[in-house]
Every structure is written in structure tokens, then in C-alpha cells.
């Protein structure tokens, strides 16, 4: 649960690394698995060849996922997972003779990493405006957050489910036959922990089904226990056609990402003779043996320590602790879901982001705590092994920081 600085300070990790170290840091079994693997097989190509742990891991991840999400395409980061999912969606329509479906629909305030695909469907202006025209033919759903209707909600807000119907408006504008896929984070993490309004994801699923549009969940943050389940898809009872993961797959120990793909999409590609490449896409380090070994060890830890259920059990206590910050100077809103919280601070006049940055800085230097900041929004998302006492400790520290930057 701690980092140790060169001077020997113990710094409490309130962010699971960067939303990834779900089993905590330097876990013995993960360390040993990586070290064993490096001695046994340091690398094997994933083009034409493979190694047993890649298949073992794909099977384990598929077993954790709902529905027919039974095939896995491995890569090395969340950004690559997103680009991979978008490309599979486009290619799937192409191989079925619906190559006119080229549009991709993202969402305002969405974060899907920093590849050209991800920033195109993402909805963060500073991640987009410096980088040219991005992908053509992309449209965006509105963000689901409204402070007016949702402030200080624990879990999924009552208001906002109807915003999924904006997809019908987009379909009416462009025509369903031009739209390949919709991509959303079930819970938008990077722009400040925005849980989905009640019914929202179910409505998106229904509209996609009605129009033959693929639904992609970006579960790079929500995967592997953050919301008290293996995947948020399970929490919400909504199964996407493709699901991006990364981060928690091996508790952040070795770079790795991947896309879970529905069996029927996989089958659409696997029609040709053995020697023909089905999907012209892949990375040198796809299913890297060290990443696979670390992931198998992490999944064992999640199972043996029942960490997803632990996150679920701690959720009410965590939400209560986060809400103790309500009423502190400058706190405009607090949102919680699973073991994650977003805290909006009032921006200082003419200095947007300054108060938030100072809060992160003071948390680290004065309180020995790592938290995340985006603009003036603080994010807290500790490893799933966090103790009840440490949850209180985290929010006590955050409270002192908020007072200090008032
Ligand atoms: C939802 C989501 N998608 C994609 C990414 C990008 O992942 P990476 O930084 O591993 O490329 C992130 C990173 O935080 C994320 O939160």
C-alpha cells in the first residue's frame, strides 16, 4: 500500500499506481512469476507463433467476462487496446460486406488513451486540439454528468439515463448503415469518476442492437475489480461486443492490455484458409511472456484474496468516508462508485487547475499520500487491498489538504 521515497518516507498509495496496482505493489507471487518467466522464456513472437501462457491467460480472462466475450487480442497498453477494438469493429463490418459502416461514436468527457483512435473518440479538448484533424467520421454522445441534477451522489445517479437516447439522434443524422461502433467507459474515470446514470448503459445496448452497431466498453480502469466485479459489464448486466482492458490485468507490474471479443465477431474473421492472415494488426510485444506470467499471478491473487468481492464489500464504507469531505471549503461535488471517488474543487479565479495541482502536491509532500488530479478534480482509487483504517486515513489526509488549499 506504500511507496518509499529515497529519503525513506512511506507514502500511502491512494491511486493504485495509476488505477492499475489493484493487488497493491511488489506482491511476492507476482515478483516471483516475472522472475521465473524471465529465466524460462523471455520472449516469443505472437505472429504465427505463440506460447502456452498466452492461451492460459486468454482462457482465464474470458472466464471472468460475461456472455460470449471468449476471444482475446493482447497488446501492451490501454491506448493500444482502444485502437485495436476500433480497428476490429471496422474490419468486422468490412469482412461481412458492410464496409460502409465506418463511423465511430465516442462521448464527451470520455478518455480512451492517447493514440489517434483514442483521442478521436475521446472527449477531452486538450487531448485533441493540438493534434490535427484526427480520425474522420467520428461523432460524440453528450457527457452524462450534470452537477445540477447529480451532486453528491453515491454510486449511479438517478438522473441522466435518457442521455443514451442521444444515440438515436446521431443514428437519425448519419444513418445506421454508416456507423460501426459506439465506445464508452462504463464509468468515466480520467475526467473525474463519472458513474453511469441508472439505466444508461442498458439503453445504449438496446439502441446498438436495434441498429446493428457494435458496443465497445473501455474497461481499462473499471476492469479487474475497481467497481466490485471482474468487469463493470457484470455490475451493470450489460455485455458489450468488445471490451478493452489493461492496467489491472497484472496489477500494473508489466505493461499489458487487451481486447475481449465476442465469439461471433471472431468467427466472422476466421473463414479463410489456414495460411491467410485474418486481421492485419498486431504488436511485437502482444502477449509478452513476462506480462502473461505477471497477469496469471495477479489473477490468482485476485481470486485467492477475493479482492473483487472485497472492493464491493468496502464500497459503502468508502463512499461514506469520501462524503465526509462534503461541506469543506471549495468542495463542489463528490462522486463515488466501487473503490473510486472524484472530488470537484472550486477553481481559483483566473487560475483553473491551480488549486487541484496544489492539493496533489501537498498530499504528496505534507501528507505522504498519492492522489490524482485532473484540473481541479481530485481522484482517489486505492489498491483493492486497502484496509478500512487506511480508507479513513486517506480521506483524513485529503480533508487536511482541502483545508490547506482553501
Ligand atoms: C478508460 C481508459 N482507456 C484507455 C486508457 C489508456 O491507457 P494507457 O495509458 O495504458 O495507454 C486509460 C488510461 O488511464 C483509461 O483510463
Coordinates of N, CA, C and O and ligand atoms in Angstrom, one line a residue, residues 19 77-80 82 111-114 185 190 218 220-221 246-247, ligand 1:
X19 N -4.4 3.8 -11.2 CA -5.6 3.0 -11.4 C -5.2 1.6 -11.8 O -6.0 0.9 -12.5
X77 N -1.0 -1.8 -23.8 CA -1.5 -0.6 -23.0 C -3.0 -0.4 -23.3 O -3.5 -1.1 -24.2
X78 N -3.6 0.5 -22.5 CA -5.0 0.8 -22.8 C -5.2 1.5 -24.1 O -6.1 1.2 -24.8
X79 N -4.2 2.4 -24.5 CA -4.4 3.1 -25.7 C -4.3 2.1 -26.9 O -5.1 2.2 -27.9
X80 N -3.5 1.1 -26.8 CA -3.4 0.1 -27.9 C -4.7 -0.8 -27.9 O -5.2 -1.2 -28.9
X82 N -7.6 0.2 -27.1 CA -8.7 1.0 -27.8 C -8.5 1.0 -29.3 O -9.5 0.8 -30.0
X111 N -12.3 9.3 -22.0 CA -10.9 9.2 -22.1 C -10.6 7.8 -22.6 O -11.0 6.8 -22.0
X112 N -9.9 7.7 -23.8 CA -9.6 6.4 -24.3 C -8.1 6.3 -24.7 O -7.8 5.7 -25.7
X113 N -7.3 6.9 -23.9 CA -5.8 6.9 -24.2 C -5.4 7.9 -25.2 O -6.2 8.8 -25.5
X114 N -4.2 7.8 -25.7 CA -3.6 8.8 -26.4 C -3.2 8.5 -27.9 O -2.5 9.3 -28.5
X185 N -16.6 4.4 -21.7 CA -16.2 3.9 -20.5 C -17.4 3.6 -19.6 O -18.2 4.6 -19.5
X190 N -11.0 9.0 -15.9 CA -10.0 10.1 -16.0 C -10.5 11.5 -15.9 O -9.9 12.4 -15.5
X218 N -14.8 0.4 -22.8 CA -13.4 0.7 -22.4 C -13.3 0.5 -20.9 O -13.7 1.4 -20.1
X220 N -10.6 -0.1 -19.2 CA -9.2 -0.1 -18.8 C -9.0 0.3 -17.3 O -8.2 -0.2 -16.6
X221 N -9.9 1.1 -16.8 CA -9.9 1.5 -15.4 C -10.9 0.6 -14.6 O -10.6 0.1 -13.5
X246 N -6.6 -3.3 -19.5 CA -5.2 -3.1 -19.4 C -4.9 -3.0 -17.9 O -5.4 -3.9 -17.2
X247 N -4.1 -2.1 -17.5 CA -3.8 -1.8 -16.1 C -3.9 -3.0 -15.1 O -3.0 -3.6 -14.8
Ligands
LIG1 C1 -10.6 4.3 -19.9 C2 -9.2 4.4 -20.4 N1 -8.8 4.0 -21.6 C3 -7.6 4.0 -22.0 C4 -6.6 4.4 -21.2 C5 -5.2 4.5 -21.8 O1 -4.4 3.5 -21.2 P1 -2.8 3.6 -21.4 O2 -2.3 4.8 -20.6 O3 -2.3 2.3 -20.8 O4 -2.5 3.7 -22.8 C6 -6.8 4.8 -19.9 C7 -5.8 5.3 -19.1 O5 -6.0 5.8 -18.0 C8 -8.2 4.8 -19.5 O6 -8.5 5.3 -18.3

